[in-house]
PDB file of C-alpha atoms in Angstrom:
ATOM      1  CA  MET A   1     -19.487 -58.042 -81.154  1.00  0.00           C
ATOM      2  CA  PRO A   2     -19.668 -60.476 -84.091  1.00  0.00           C
ATOM      3  CA  ASP A   3     -17.061 -60.313 -86.732  1.00  0.00           C
ATOM      4  CA  ASP A   4     -19.558 -60.315 -89.494  1.00  0.00           C
ATOM      5  CA  TYR A   5     -21.092 -56.979 -88.251  1.00  0.00           C
ATOM      6  CA  ASN A   6     -21.090 -54.308 -90.931  1.00  0.00           C
ATOM      7  CA  ASP A   7     -22.129 -50.568 -90.377  1.00  0.00           C
ATOM      8  CA  ASP A   8     -23.313 -50.312 -93.907  1.00  0.00           C
ATOM      9  CA  GLU A   9     -26.025 -52.913 -93.286  1.00  0.00           C
ATOM     10  CA  LEU A  10     -27.674 -50.887 -90.559  1.00  0.00           C
ATOM     11  CA  ILE A  11     -31.127 -49.533 -91.412  1.00  0.00           C
ATOM     12  CA  GLU A  12     -32.823 -46.718 -89.663  1.00  0.00           C
ATOM     13  CA  LEU A  13     -36.302 -47.424 -88.509  1.00  0.00           C
ATOM     14  CA  PRO A  14     -38.782 -44.542 -88.934  1.00  0.00           C
ATOM     15  CA  ARG A  15     -40.085 -42.887 -85.754  1.00  0.00           C
ATOM     16  CA  LEU A  16     -43.726 -43.373 -85.149  1.00  0.00           C
ATOM     17  CA  THR A  17     -46.087 -40.575 -84.166  1.00  0.00           C
ATOM     18  CA  LYS A  18     -48.468 -40.914 -81.265  1.00  0.00           C
ATOM     19  CA  ASN A  19     -51.387 -41.596 -83.619  1.00  0.00           C
ATOM     20  CA  GLU A  20     -49.376 -44.180 -85.503  1.00  0.00           C
ATOM     21  CA  LYS A  21     -48.370 -45.910 -82.196  1.00  0.00           C
ATOM     22  CA  ASP A  22     -52.068 -45.952 -81.023  1.00  0.00           C
ATOM     23  CA  LYS A  23     -53.155 -47.369 -84.364  1.00  0.00           C
ATOM     24  CA  LEU A  24     -50.447 -50.050 -84.196  1.00  0.00           C
ATOM     25  CA  ARG A  25     -51.432 -50.883 -80.571  1.00  0.00           C
ATOM     26  CA  TRP A  26     -55.132 -50.931 -81.614  1.00  0.00           C
ATOM     27  CA  ASN A  27     -54.586 -53.294 -84.517  1.00  0.00           C
ATOM     28  CA  SER A  28     -52.161 -55.687 -82.788  1.00  0.00           C
ATOM     29  CA  ASN A  29     -53.538 -55.965 -79.248  1.00  0.00           C
ATOM     30  CA  LYS A  30     -57.038 -57.445 -78.813  1.00  0.00           C
ATOM     31  CA  ALA A  31     -56.991 -56.785 -75.031  1.00  0.00           C
ATOM     32  CA  TYR A  32     -56.329 -53.157 -75.617  1.00  0.00           C
ATOM     33  CA  ARG A  33     -59.154 -52.970 -78.158  1.00  0.00           C
ATOM     34  CA  ASP A  34     -61.625 -54.585 -75.744  1.00  0.00           C
ATOM     35  CA  ARG A  35     -60.626 -52.348 -72.904  1.00  0.00           C
ATOM     36  CA  GLN A  36     -61.103 -49.247 -75.143  1.00  0.00           C
ATOM     37  CA  ASN A  37     -64.461 -50.441 -76.394  1.00  0.00           C
ATOM     38  CA  LEU A  38     -65.628 -51.223 -72.894  1.00  0.00           C
ATOM     39  CA  GLN A  39     -64.668 -47.656 -71.759  1.00  0.00           C
ATOM     40  CA  ARG A  40     -66.573 -46.177 -74.629  1.00  0.00           C
ATOM     41  CA  LYS A  41     -69.590 -48.340 -73.949  1.00  0.00           C
ATOM     42  CA  ASN A  42     -69.607 -47.407 -70.306  1.00  0.00           C
ATOM     43  CA  ARG A  43     -69.203 -43.748 -71.118  1.00  0.00           C
ATOM     44  CA  TYR A  44     -72.112 -43.504 -73.540  1.00  0.00           C
ATOM     45  CA  HIS A  45     -74.447 -46.399 -72.731  1.00  0.00           C
ATOM     46  CA  ALA A  46     -74.402 -46.555 -68.958  1.00  0.00           C
ATOM     47  CA  ASP A  47     -77.313 -44.202 -68.894  1.00  0.00           C
ATOM     48  CA  PRO A  48     -79.057 -43.750 -72.381  1.00  0.00           C
ATOM     49  CA  SER A  49     -80.489 -40.361 -71.340  1.00  0.00           C
ATOM     50  CA  GLN A  50     -77.077 -39.093 -70.255  1.00  0.00           C
ATOM     51  CA  LYS A  51     -76.212 -37.791 -73.789  1.00  0.00           C
ATOM     52  CA  GLU A  52     -79.708 -36.242 -74.018  1.00  0.00           C
ATOM     53  CA  LYS A  53     -79.317 -34.566 -70.618  1.00  0.00           C
ATOM     54  CA  LYS A  54     -75.976 -33.085 -71.633  1.00  0.00           C
ATOM     55  CA  SER A  55     -77.509 -31.727 -74.874  1.00  0.00           C
ATOM     56  CA  ILE A  56     -80.480 -30.198 -73.046  1.00  0.00           C
ATOM     57  CA  SER A  57     -78.286 -28.570 -70.358  1.00  0.00           C
ATOM     58  CA  ARG A  58     -76.031 -27.060 -73.014  1.00  0.00           C
ATOM     59  CA  LYS A  59     -79.126 -25.562 -74.802  1.00  0.00           C
ATOM     60  CA  LYS A  60     -80.342 -24.181 -71.476  1.00  0.00           C
ATOM     61  CA  PHE A  61     -76.883 -22.794 -70.691  1.00  0.00           C
ATOM     62  CA  LEU A  62     -76.786 -20.980 -74.076  1.00  0.00           C
ATOM     63  CA  GLU A  63     -80.307 -19.595 -73.579  1.00  0.00           C
ATOM     64  CA  THR A  64     -79.275 -17.617 -70.523  1.00  0.00           C
ATOM     65  CA  PRO A  65     -77.618 -14.203 -71.157  1.00  0.00           C
ATOM     66  CA  GLU A  66     -74.653 -15.215 -69.004  1.00  0.00           C
ATOM     67  CA  GLY A  67     -74.249 -18.504 -70.764  1.00  0.00           C
ATOM     68  CA  ARG A  68     -74.421 -16.932 -74.255  1.00  0.00           C
ATOM     69  CA  MET A  69     -71.848 -14.333 -73.289  1.00  0.00           C
ATOM     70  CA  GLN A  70     -69.660 -16.902 -71.571  1.00  0.00           C
ATOM     71  CA  CYS A  71     -69.531 -18.842 -74.869  1.00  0.00           C
ATOM     72  CA  ASN A  72     -68.794 -15.618 -76.817  1.00  0.00           C
ATOM     73  CA  PHE A  73     -66.066 -14.830 -74.262  1.00  0.00           C
ATOM     74  CA  TRP A  74     -64.419 -18.276 -74.800  1.00  0.00           C
ATOM     75  CA  VAL A  75     -64.499 -17.721 -78.605  1.00  0.00           C
ATOM     76  CA  ARG A  76     -62.912 -14.241 -78.218  1.00  0.00           C
ATOM     77  CA  ARG A  77     -60.200 -15.680 -75.921  1.00  0.00           C
ATOM     78  CA  HIS A  78     -59.441 -18.416 -78.468  1.00  0.00           C
ATOM     79  CA  HIS A  79     -59.306 -15.900 -81.293  1.00  0.00           C
ATOM     80  CA  ALA A  80     -56.973 -13.639 -79.350  1.00  0.00           C
ATOM     81  CA  LYS A  81     -54.614 -16.516 -78.549  1.00  0.00           C
ATOM     82  CA  LYS A  82     -54.683 -17.759 -82.100  1.00  0.00           C
ATOM     83  CA  ASN A  83     -53.867 -14.230 -83.500  1.00  0.00           C
ATOM     84  CA  ASN A  84     -51.447 -13.242 -80.743  1.00  0.00           C
ATOM     85  CA  ILE A  85     -53.653 -10.461 -79.304  1.00  0.00           C
ATOM     86  CA  ASP A  86     -53.400  -9.428 -75.692  1.00  0.00           C
ATOM     87  CA  PHE A  87     -56.161 -10.898 -73.529  1.00  0.00           C
ATOM     88  CA  PHE A  88     -56.082  -9.749 -69.921  1.00  0.00           C
ATOM     89  CA  ILE A  89     -59.801  -9.730 -68.998  1.00  0.00           C
ATOM     90  CA  ASP A  90     -62.080 -12.047 -66.967  1.00  0.00           C
ATOM     91  CA  PHE A  91     -65.728 -12.762 -67.793  1.00  0.00           C
ATOM     92  CA  GLU A  92     -66.646 -10.729 -64.650  1.00  0.00           C
ATOM     93  CA  ASP A  93     -65.162  -7.678 -66.307  1.00  0.00           C
ATOM     94  CA  LEU A  94     -68.135  -7.726 -68.697  1.00  0.00           C
ATOM     95  CA  LEU A  95     -70.773  -7.913 -65.964  1.00  0.00           C
ATOM     96  CA  PRO A  96     -73.440  -6.573 -65.543  1.00  0.00           C
ATOM     97  CA  LEU A  97     -74.505  -7.366 -69.085  1.00  0.00           C
ATOM     98  CA  PRO A  98     -76.410  -4.457 -70.752  1.00  0.00           C
ATOM     99  CA  THR A  99     -79.939  -5.053 -72.022  1.00  0.00           C
ATOM    100  CA  TYR A 100     -79.598  -2.289 -74.659  1.00  0.00           C
ATOM    101  CA  CYS A 101     -76.707  -1.611 -77.066  1.00  0.00           C
ATOM    102  CA  PRO A 102     -74.910   1.514 -75.775  1.00  0.00           C
ATOM    103  CA  VAL A 103     -74.199   2.634 -79.359  1.00  0.00           C
ATOM    104  CA  LEU A 104     -77.428   2.092 -81.283  1.00  0.00           C
ATOM    105  CA  ASN A 105     -79.771   1.885 -78.300  1.00  0.00           C
ATOM    106  CA  ILE A 106     -81.439  -1.319 -79.637  1.00  0.00           C
ATOM    107  CA  GLU A 107     -82.472  -4.160 -77.267  1.00  0.00           C
ATOM    108  CA  LEU A 108     -79.891  -6.965 -77.205  1.00  0.00           C
ATOM    109  CA  ASP A 109     -81.211 -10.503 -77.807  1.00  0.00           C
ATOM    110  CA  TYR A 110     -79.250 -12.986 -75.742  1.00  0.00           C
ATOM    111  CA  GLY A 111     -81.160 -15.972 -77.063  1.00  0.00           C
ATOM    112  CA  PHE A 112     -79.297 -18.509 -79.223  1.00  0.00           C
ATOM    113  CA  LYS A 113     -80.826 -19.110 -82.627  1.00  0.00           C
ATOM    114  CA  GLY A 114     -77.838 -20.718 -84.331  1.00  0.00           C
ATOM    115  CA  LYS A 115     -76.415 -17.594 -85.971  1.00  0.00           C
ATOM    116  CA  MET A 116     -75.706 -14.049 -85.076  1.00  0.00           C
ATOM    117  CA  ALA A 117     -78.534 -11.512 -85.610  1.00  0.00           C
ATOM    118  CA  PHE A 118     -78.076  -7.744 -85.872  1.00  0.00           C
ATOM    119  CA  ASN A 119     -79.165  -7.390 -82.230  1.00  0.00           C
ATOM    120  CA  SER A 120     -77.049 -10.210 -80.834  1.00  0.00           C
ATOM    121  CA  PRO A 121     -74.483  -9.133 -78.234  1.00  0.00           C
ATOM    122  CA  SER A 122     -70.851  -8.870 -79.287  1.00  0.00           C
ATOM    123  CA  ILE A 123     -67.694  -8.278 -77.329  1.00  0.00           C
ATOM    124  CA  ASP A 124     -65.907  -5.326 -78.855  1.00  0.00           C
ATOM    125  CA  ARG A 125     -62.464  -3.814 -78.444  1.00  0.00           C
ATOM    126  CA  VAL A 126     -62.909   0.000 -78.376  1.00  0.00           C
ATOM    127  CA  ASN A 127     -59.323   0.458 -79.592  1.00  0.00           C
ATOM    128  CA  PRO A 128     -58.363  -2.628 -81.580  1.00  0.00           C
ATOM    129  CA  SER A 129     -54.711  -1.975 -81.221  1.00  0.00           C
ATOM    130  CA  LYS A 130     -54.831  -2.350 -77.413  1.00  0.00           C
ATOM    131  CA  GLY A 131     -56.320  -5.892 -77.293  1.00  0.00           C
ATOM    132  CA  TYR A 132     -58.711  -7.332 -74.791  1.00  0.00           C
ATOM    133  CA  ILE A 133     -57.708  -5.453 -71.647  1.00  0.00           C
ATOM    134  CA  LYS A 134     -59.756  -3.855 -68.875  1.00  0.00           C
ATOM    135  CA  GLY A 135     -61.377  -0.600 -69.986  1.00  0.00           C
ATOM    136  CA  ASN A 136     -60.967  -1.366 -73.719  1.00  0.00           C
ATOM    137  CA  VAL A 137     -63.777  -3.894 -73.892  1.00  0.00           C
ATOM    138  CA  ILE A 138     -67.527  -3.276 -74.170  1.00  0.00           C
ATOM    139  CA  VAL A 139     -70.559  -5.366 -75.009  1.00  0.00           C
ATOM    140  CA  ILE A 140     -72.442  -3.872 -78.077  1.00  0.00           C
ATOM    141  CA  SER A 141     -74.758  -5.201 -80.731  1.00  0.00           C
ATOM    142  CA  GLN A 142     -73.468  -7.187 -83.664  1.00  0.00           C
ATOM    143  CA  LYS A 143     -74.745  -4.453 -85.998  1.00  0.00           C
ATOM    144  CA  ALA A 144     -72.776  -1.680 -84.215  1.00  0.00           C
ATOM    145  CA  ASN A 145     -69.686  -3.881 -84.189  1.00  0.00           C
ATOM    146  CA  ALA A 146     -70.037  -4.465 -87.904  1.00  0.00           C
ATOM    147  CA  ILE A 147     -70.319  -0.779 -88.654  1.00  0.00           C
ATOM    148  CA  LYS A 148     -67.293  -0.026 -86.597  1.00  0.00           C
ATOM    149  CA  GLN A 149     -65.215  -3.048 -87.787  1.00  0.00           C
ATOM    150  CA  ASN A 150     -63.799  -1.650 -91.008  1.00  0.00           C
ATOM    151  CA  ALA A 151     -63.863   2.080 -90.423  1.00  0.00           C
ATOM    152  CA  ASN A 152     -62.263   4.677 -88.235  1.00  0.00           C
ATOM    153  CA  PRO A 153     -64.242   7.413 -86.369  1.00  0.00           C
ATOM    154  CA  THR A 154     -63.589   9.971 -89.164  1.00  0.00           C
ATOM    155  CA  GLU A 155     -65.051   7.702 -91.818  1.00  0.00           C
ATOM    156  CA  ILE A 156     -67.988   6.812 -89.578  1.00  0.00           C
ATOM    157  CA  ARG A 157     -68.671  10.582 -88.974  1.00  0.00           C
ATOM    158  CA  ALA A 158     -68.483  11.286 -92.732  1.00  0.00           C
ATOM    159  CA  VAL A 159     -70.991   8.540 -93.533  1.00  0.00           C
ATOM    160  CA  ALA A 160     -73.294   9.776 -90.774  1.00  0.00           C
ATOM    161  CA  ASP A 161     -73.019  13.438 -91.927  1.00  0.00           C
ATOM    162  CA  PHE A 162     -73.777  12.359 -95.521  1.00  0.00           C
ATOM    163  CA  PHE A 163     -76.952  10.438 -94.643  1.00  0.00           C
ATOM    164  CA  GLU A 164     -78.071  13.097 -92.239  1.00  0.00           C
ATOM    165  CA  ARG A 165     -77.935  15.716 -94.975  1.00  0.00           C
ATOM    166  CA  TYR A 166     -79.381  13.356 -97.559  1.00  0.00           C
ATOM    167  CA  PHE A 167     -82.405  12.107 -95.562  1.00  0.00           C
ATOM    168  CA  LEU A 168     -83.312  15.159 -93.445  1.00  0.00           C
TER     169      LEU A 168
END
């Protein structure tokens, strides 16, 4: 070790994150840039209709009842994982999909129009404290789910009794 070495002169280099390393590699290495650009070009421009086909097949997938509910299932699974809610069901546990809401007896619309309608299908937990487990999950309409969402059975009965007396 050289005699003029001094510990006080050591500087600590900052650690780079993966994104910073990739950016550094991108900016400093032309061969790397060219290879990445070629891969992108091949991915999207090999067949110009490829992107269009993918978009059309996704729309067709969402138009089917199973496709719409599969997408809804994935969203519920993500929500459960994010909020630390038990999720121990498979998509097959929801089958066969009902054509009518078992709560309000309205026809369920499985078509995808960009947003939820009152008769859109919704995956509901009968008892919210139990999570998404077999026997606690049912497919109902969005309207029925919204009615149930912020009330307990006693409150729902009280509202129903009031309107039944008021309107009949």
